[in-house]
């Protein structure tokens, strides 16, 4: 095959020479097919809430004899849900408690194992000793407006409550109480 230069020498036409020189200077590239796409960006900017200091607090109800119940209740044990670094935009926190209900559905079950005590449940009380119904899953609202930036504790109490008139049977208590915090 003759080279382009030799071919130009044989063709002595000015127009043809211009075309051939132009072709030699133009880079020849292959074009690949292209695709396009769209990036969807989502998110939310929220007010500074609080930081939950301990996501899994525990309460040891202790060892209580079935004969130690004074009436229908045992002594109360303290439950603290500790918050810190609360933002200035937060005035209230709603706490919703859920768990496995006892046969009296306002109470938390003492456990589902065969070795769990019978005829007793766990009652949750707010700081003013008002019972909180576990089965209703309604939020308990606490004012924390004075805690902006400072640590604060949401105070609750737990106690055993006898269910019905049948005597309580002994057993090991093993249950969980779930809580969810939402801020206003």
PDB file of C-alpha atoms in Angstrom:
ATOM      1  CA  UNK A   1       0.000   0.000   0.000  1.00  0.00           C
ATOM      2  CA  UNK A   2       1.424   3.370  -0.990  1.00  0.00           C
ATOM      3  CA  UNK A   3       2.070   5.914   1.763  1.00  0.00           C
ATOM      4  CA  UNK A   4      -0.093   9.030   1.904  1.00  0.00           C
ATOM      5  CA  UNK A   5       2.907  11.186   0.913  1.00  0.00           C
ATOM      6  CA  UNK A   6       3.591   9.109  -2.195  1.00  0.00           C
ATOM      7  CA  UNK A   7      -0.085   9.213  -3.046  1.00  0.00           C
ATOM      8  CA  UNK A   8      -0.040  13.017  -2.846  1.00  0.00           C
ATOM      9  CA  UNK A   9       2.933  13.174  -5.192  1.00  0.00           C
ATOM     10  CA  UNK A  10       0.988  11.172  -7.770  1.00  0.00           C
ATOM     11  CA  UNK A  11      -2.148  13.260  -7.416  1.00  0.00           C
ATOM     12  CA  UNK A  12      -1.310  16.748  -8.285  1.00  0.00           C
ATOM     13  CA  UNK A  13      -4.574  18.372  -7.720  1.00  0.00           C
ATOM     14  CA  UNK A  14      -4.597  21.250  -5.156  1.00  0.00           C
ATOM     15  CA  UNK A  15      -8.044  20.399  -3.755  1.00  0.00           C
ATOM     16  CA  UNK A  16      -7.158  16.752  -3.305  1.00  0.00           C
ATOM     17  CA  UNK A  17      -3.887  17.680  -1.627  1.00  0.00           C
ATOM     18  CA  UNK A  18      -5.729  19.923   0.860  1.00  0.00           C
ATOM     19  CA  UNK A  19      -8.241  17.176   1.681  1.00  0.00           C
ATOM     20  CA  UNK A  20      -5.520  14.561   2.218  1.00  0.00           C
ATOM     21  CA  UNK A  21      -3.458  16.866   4.439  1.00  0.00           C
ATOM     22  CA  UNK A  22      -6.567  17.676   6.492  1.00  0.00           C
ATOM     23  CA  UNK A  23      -7.341  14.001   6.988  1.00  0.00           C
ATOM     24  CA  UNK A  24      -3.811  13.248   8.137  1.00  0.00           C
ATOM     25  CA  UNK A  25      -3.994  15.953  10.807  1.00  0.00           C
ATOM     26  CA  UNK A  26      -7.442  14.997  12.177  1.00  0.00           C
ATOM     27  CA  UNK A  27      -7.217  12.389  14.919  1.00  0.00           C
ATOM     28  CA  UNK A  28      -9.523   9.475  14.410  1.00  0.00           C
ATOM     29  CA  UNK A  29     -11.235   8.416  17.646  1.00  0.00           C
ATOM     30  CA  UNK A  30     -13.753   5.737  18.394  1.00  0.00           C
ATOM     31  CA  UNK A  31     -16.736   6.839  20.438  1.00  0.00           C
ATOM     32  CA  UNK A  32     -18.207   4.523  23.019  1.00  0.00           C
ATOM     33  CA  UNK A  33     -21.867   4.621  23.959  1.00  0.00           C
ATOM     34  CA  UNK A  34     -22.512   6.586  27.138  1.00  0.00           C
ATOM     35  CA  UNK A  35     -25.066   6.317  29.925  1.00  0.00           C
ATOM     36  CA  UNK A  36     -26.352   8.978  32.248  1.00  0.00           C
ATOM     37  CA  UNK A  37     -27.849   8.726  35.707  1.00  0.00           C
ATOM     38  CA  UNK A  38     -29.384  10.767  38.478  1.00  0.00           C
ATOM     39  CA  UNK A  39     -28.163  10.911  42.061  1.00  0.00           C
ATOM     40  CA  UNK A  40     -30.996  11.349  44.574  1.00  0.00           C
ATOM     41  CA  UNK A  41     -29.884  13.047  47.775  1.00  0.00           C
ATOM     42  CA  UNK A  42     -32.103  12.908  50.841  1.00  0.00           C
ATOM     43  CA  UNK A  43     -31.720  13.759  54.485  1.00  0.00           C
ATOM     44  CA  UNK A  44     -33.112  15.714  57.384  1.00  0.00           C
ATOM     45  CA  UNK A  45     -31.658  18.493  59.436  1.00  0.00           C
ATOM     46  CA  UNK A  46     -32.944  18.150  62.972  1.00  0.00           C
ATOM     47  CA  UNK A  47     -32.628  20.189  66.123  1.00  0.00           C
ATOM     48  CA  UNK A  48     -29.997  19.081  68.575  1.00  0.00           C
ATOM     49  CA  UNK A  49     -31.740  16.572  70.863  1.00  0.00           C
ATOM     50  CA  UNK A  50     -30.116  14.747  73.773  1.00  0.00           C
ATOM     51  CA  UNK A  51     -27.603  11.954  74.045  1.00  0.00           C
ATOM     52  CA  UNK A  52     -28.748   8.847  75.899  1.00  0.00           C
ATOM     53  CA  UNK A  53     -25.963   8.155  78.390  1.00  0.00           C
ATOM     54  CA  UNK A  54     -26.780   4.466  78.943  1.00  0.00           C
ATOM     55  CA  UNK A  55     -28.924   2.667  76.359  1.00  0.00           C
ATOM     56  CA  UNK A  56     -29.355  -0.393  78.574  1.00  0.00           C
ATOM     57  CA  UNK A  57     -29.908   0.540  82.212  1.00  0.00           C
ATOM     58  CA  UNK A  58     -30.731  -2.316  84.542  1.00  0.00           C
ATOM     59  CA  UNK A  59     -32.704  -2.609  87.750  1.00  0.00           C
ATOM     60  CA  UNK A  60     -32.044  -5.334  90.301  1.00  0.00           C
ATOM     61  CA  UNK A  61     -35.359  -5.971  92.019  1.00  0.00           C
ATOM     62  CA  UNK A  62     -33.557  -7.987  94.691  1.00  0.00           C
ATOM     63  CA  UNK A  63     -34.682 -11.159  96.387  1.00  0.00           C
ATOM     64  CA  UNK A  64     -38.124 -10.887  97.918  1.00  0.00           C
ATOM     65  CA  UNK A  65     -40.035 -13.583  99.800  1.00  0.00           C
ATOM     66  CA  UNK A  66     -43.606 -14.166  98.671  1.00  0.00           C
ATOM     67  CA  UNK A  67     -44.623 -13.502 102.295  1.00  0.00           C
ATOM     68  CA  UNK A  68     -42.905 -10.063 102.220  1.00  0.00           C
ATOM     69  CA  UNK A  69     -45.598  -8.437 100.060  1.00  0.00           C
ATOM     70  CA  UNK A  70     -47.409  -5.801 102.063  1.00  0.00           C
ATOM     71  CA  UNK A  71     -50.810  -5.873 100.411  1.00  0.00           C
ATOM     72  CA  UNK A  72     -50.469  -6.076  96.642  1.00  0.00           C
ATOM     73  CA  UNK A  73     -47.085  -4.351  96.217  1.00  0.00           C
ATOM     74  CA  UNK A  74     -43.399  -4.784  96.926  1.00  0.00           C
ATOM     75  CA  UNK A  75     -41.069  -1.905  97.731  1.00  0.00           C
ATOM     76  CA  UNK A  76     -40.148   0.403  94.822  1.00  0.00           C
ATOM     77  CA  UNK A  77     -36.828   0.282  92.983  1.00  0.00           C
ATOM     78  CA  UNK A  78     -35.388   3.284  91.144  1.00  0.00           C
ATOM     79  CA  UNK A  79     -34.999   3.405  87.355  1.00  0.00           C
ATOM     80  CA  UNK A  80     -33.027   6.351  85.933  1.00  0.00           C
ATOM     81  CA  UNK A  81     -32.765   7.130  82.236  1.00  0.00           C
ATOM     82  CA  UNK A  82     -29.868   9.547  81.988  1.00  0.00           C
ATOM     83  CA  UNK A  83     -29.585  12.161  79.235  1.00  0.00           C
ATOM     84  CA  UNK A  84     -26.748  14.551  78.491  1.00  0.00           C
ATOM     85  CA  UNK A  85     -25.859  17.291  75.995  1.00  0.00           C
ATOM     86  CA  UNK A  86     -29.494  18.298  75.484  1.00  0.00           C
ATOM     87  CA  UNK A  87     -29.887  21.033  72.911  1.00  0.00           C
ATOM     88  CA  UNK A  88     -31.522  24.352  73.671  1.00  0.00           C
ATOM     89  CA  UNK A  89     -34.345  23.512  71.238  1.00  0.00           C
ATOM     90  CA  UNK A  90     -35.517  20.598  73.399  1.00  0.00           C
ATOM     91  CA  UNK A  91     -38.129  21.381  76.057  1.00  0.00           C
ATOM     92  CA  UNK A  92     -39.821  18.005  76.492  1.00  0.00           C
ATOM     93  CA  UNK A  93     -39.027  14.366  75.972  1.00  0.00           C
ATOM     94  CA  UNK A  94     -41.713  11.763  75.337  1.00  0.00           C
ATOM     95  CA  UNK A  95     -40.842   8.351  76.715  1.00  0.00           C
ATOM     96  CA  UNK A  96     -42.802   5.394  75.383  1.00  0.00           C
ATOM     97  CA  UNK A  97     -42.413   2.120  77.284  1.00  0.00           C
ATOM     98  CA  UNK A  98     -43.248  -1.267  75.792  1.00  0.00           C
ATOM     99  CA  UNK A  99     -42.664  -4.843  76.795  1.00  0.00           C
ATOM    100  CA  UNK A 100     -44.351  -8.188  77.262  1.00  0.00           C
ATOM    101  CA  UNK A 101     -47.482  -7.538  79.253  1.00  0.00           C
ATOM    102  CA  UNK A 102     -48.550  -9.659  82.200  1.00  0.00           C
ATOM    103  CA  UNK A 103     -52.084 -11.094  82.423  1.00  0.00           C
ATOM    104  CA  UNK A 104     -53.013  -7.688  83.872  1.00  0.00           C
ATOM    105  CA  UNK A 105     -51.974  -5.827  80.723  1.00  0.00           C
ATOM    106  CA  UNK A 106     -50.972  -2.594  82.434  1.00  0.00           C
ATOM    107  CA  UNK A 107     -48.110  -4.529  84.050  1.00  0.00           C
ATOM    108  CA  UNK A 108     -44.876  -5.894  82.629  1.00  0.00           C
ATOM    109  CA  UNK A 109     -44.552  -9.674  82.712  1.00  0.00           C
ATOM    110  CA  UNK A 110     -42.071 -11.032  85.263  1.00  0.00           C
ATOM    111  CA  UNK A 111     -40.813 -13.459  82.615  1.00  0.00           C
ATOM    112  CA  UNK A 112     -41.952 -15.989  80.068  1.00  0.00           C
ATOM    113  CA  UNK A 113     -39.852 -18.951  81.197  1.00  0.00           C
ATOM    114  CA  UNK A 114     -41.443 -21.866  83.038  1.00  0.00           C
ATOM    115  CA  UNK A 115     -39.395 -20.860  86.104  1.00  0.00           C
ATOM    116  CA  UNK A 116     -40.812 -17.300  86.208  1.00  0.00           C
ATOM    117  CA  UNK A 117     -42.966 -16.352  89.217  1.00  0.00           C
ATOM    118  CA  UNK A 118     -46.728 -16.554  88.720  1.00  0.00           C
ATOM    119  CA  UNK A 119     -49.536 -14.185  89.746  1.00  0.00           C
ATOM    120  CA  UNK A 120     -47.228 -11.159  89.842  1.00  0.00           C
ATOM    121  CA  UNK A 121     -46.249  -8.430  87.375  1.00  0.00           C
ATOM    122  CA  UNK A 122     -43.974  -5.415  87.385  1.00  0.00           C
ATOM    123  CA  UNK A 123     -45.549  -1.996  87.673  1.00  0.00           C
ATOM    124  CA  UNK A 124     -43.831   1.097  86.251  1.00  0.00           C
ATOM    125  CA  UNK A 125     -44.390   4.423  88.023  1.00  0.00           C
ATOM    126  CA  UNK A 126     -43.371   7.939  87.035  1.00  0.00           C
ATOM    127  CA  UNK A 127     -41.549  10.310  89.414  1.00  0.00           C
ATOM    128  CA  UNK A 128     -44.887  11.299  91.021  1.00  0.00           C
ATOM    129  CA  UNK A 129     -45.734   7.605  91.659  1.00  0.00           C
ATOM    130  CA  UNK A 130     -48.440   7.566  88.992  1.00  0.00           C
ATOM    131  CA  UNK A 131     -48.637   4.148  87.281  1.00  0.00           C
ATOM    132  CA  UNK A 132     -47.664   3.992  83.608  1.00  0.00           C
ATOM    133  CA  UNK A 133     -49.666   1.467  81.590  1.00  0.00           C
ATOM    134  CA  UNK A 134     -47.215  -0.800  79.706  1.00  0.00           C
ATOM    135  CA  UNK A 135     -49.961  -2.209  77.463  1.00  0.00           C
ATOM    136  CA  UNK A 136     -51.146   1.212  76.251  1.00  0.00           C
ATOM    137  CA  UNK A 137     -47.795   2.267  74.708  1.00  0.00           C
ATOM    138  CA  UNK A 138     -48.625   5.920  75.386  1.00  0.00           C
ATOM    139  CA  UNK A 139     -45.766   8.369  75.810  1.00  0.00           C
ATOM    140  CA  UNK A 140     -44.928   9.775  79.199  1.00  0.00           C
ATOM    141  CA  UNK A 141     -43.950  13.440  78.682  1.00  0.00           C
ATOM    142  CA  UNK A 142     -41.213  14.929  80.862  1.00  0.00           C
ATOM    143  CA  UNK A 143     -40.248  18.633  80.963  1.00  0.00           C
ATOM    144  CA  UNK A 144     -36.496  19.022  80.499  1.00  0.00           C
ATOM    145  CA  UNK A 145     -36.455  22.713  79.467  1.00  0.00           C
ATOM    146  CA  UNK A 146     -34.170  23.624  82.375  1.00  0.00           C
ATOM    147  CA  UNK A 147     -31.607  20.989  81.349  1.00  0.00           C
ATOM    148  CA  UNK A 148     -30.284  22.649  78.177  1.00  0.00           C
ATOM    149  CA  UNK A 149     -26.719  21.412  77.889  1.00  0.00           C
ATOM    150  CA  UNK A 150     -26.676  19.905  81.381  1.00  0.00           C
ATOM    151  CA  UNK A 151     -27.075  16.226  82.270  1.00  0.00           C
ATOM    152  CA  UNK A 152     -30.554  15.260  83.376  1.00  0.00           C
ATOM    153  CA  UNK A 153     -32.234  12.082  84.579  1.00  0.00           C
ATOM    154  CA  UNK A 154     -35.705  10.840  83.796  1.00  0.00           C
ATOM    155  CA  UNK A 155     -36.751   9.203  87.055  1.00  0.00           C
ATOM    156  CA  UNK A 156     -39.080   6.210  87.290  1.00  0.00           C
ATOM    157  CA  UNK A 157     -39.791   3.446  89.778  1.00  0.00           C
ATOM    158  CA  UNK A 158     -40.533  -0.241  89.423  1.00  0.00           C
ATOM    159  CA  UNK A 159     -42.281  -2.529  91.876  1.00  0.00           C
ATOM    160  CA  UNK A 160     -43.921  -5.926  91.907  1.00  0.00           C
ATOM    161  CA  UNK A 161     -47.688  -5.984  91.931  1.00  0.00           C
ATOM    162  CA  UNK A 162     -49.719  -9.032  92.870  1.00  0.00           C
ATOM    163  CA  UNK A 163     -52.212 -10.118  90.213  1.00  0.00           C
ATOM    164  CA  UNK A 164     -55.544 -11.452  91.414  1.00  0.00           C
ATOM    165  CA  UNK A 165     -56.201 -13.316  94.643  1.00  0.00           C
ATOM    166  CA  UNK A 166     -54.175 -16.477  93.946  1.00  0.00           C
ATOM    167  CA  UNK A 167     -50.936 -16.579  95.960  1.00  0.00           C
ATOM    168  CA  UNK A 168     -47.716 -15.556  94.207  1.00  0.00           C
ATOM    169  CA  UNK A 169     -45.453 -18.478  93.290  1.00  0.00           C
ATOM    170  CA  UNK A 170     -41.685 -18.129  93.620  1.00  0.00           C
ATOM    171  CA  UNK A 171     -39.439 -17.938  90.572  1.00  0.00           C
ATOM    172  CA  UNK A 172     -36.659 -16.079  88.771  1.00  0.00           C
ATOM    173  CA  UNK A 173     -37.591 -12.734  87.226  1.00  0.00           C
ATOM    174  CA  UNK A 174     -36.082 -12.170  83.779  1.00  0.00           C
ATOM    175  CA  UNK A 175     -37.761  -9.597  81.563  1.00  0.00           C
ATOM    176  CA  UNK A 176     -37.047  -6.471  79.548  1.00  0.00           C
ATOM    177  CA  UNK A 177     -38.679  -3.074  79.388  1.00  0.00           C
ATOM    178  CA  UNK A 178     -38.135  -1.227  76.103  1.00  0.00           C
ATOM    179  CA  UNK A 179     -38.210   2.552  75.876  1.00  0.00           C
ATOM    180  CA  UNK A 180     -38.182   5.026  73.023  1.00  0.00           C
ATOM    181  CA  UNK A 181     -37.421   8.723  73.370  1.00  0.00           C
ATOM    182  CA  UNK A 182     -38.790  11.449  71.122  1.00  0.00           C
ATOM    183  CA  UNK A 183     -38.121  15.128  71.605  1.00  0.00           C
ATOM    184  CA  UNK A 184     -40.213  18.315  71.375  1.00  0.00           C
TER     185      UNK A 184
END
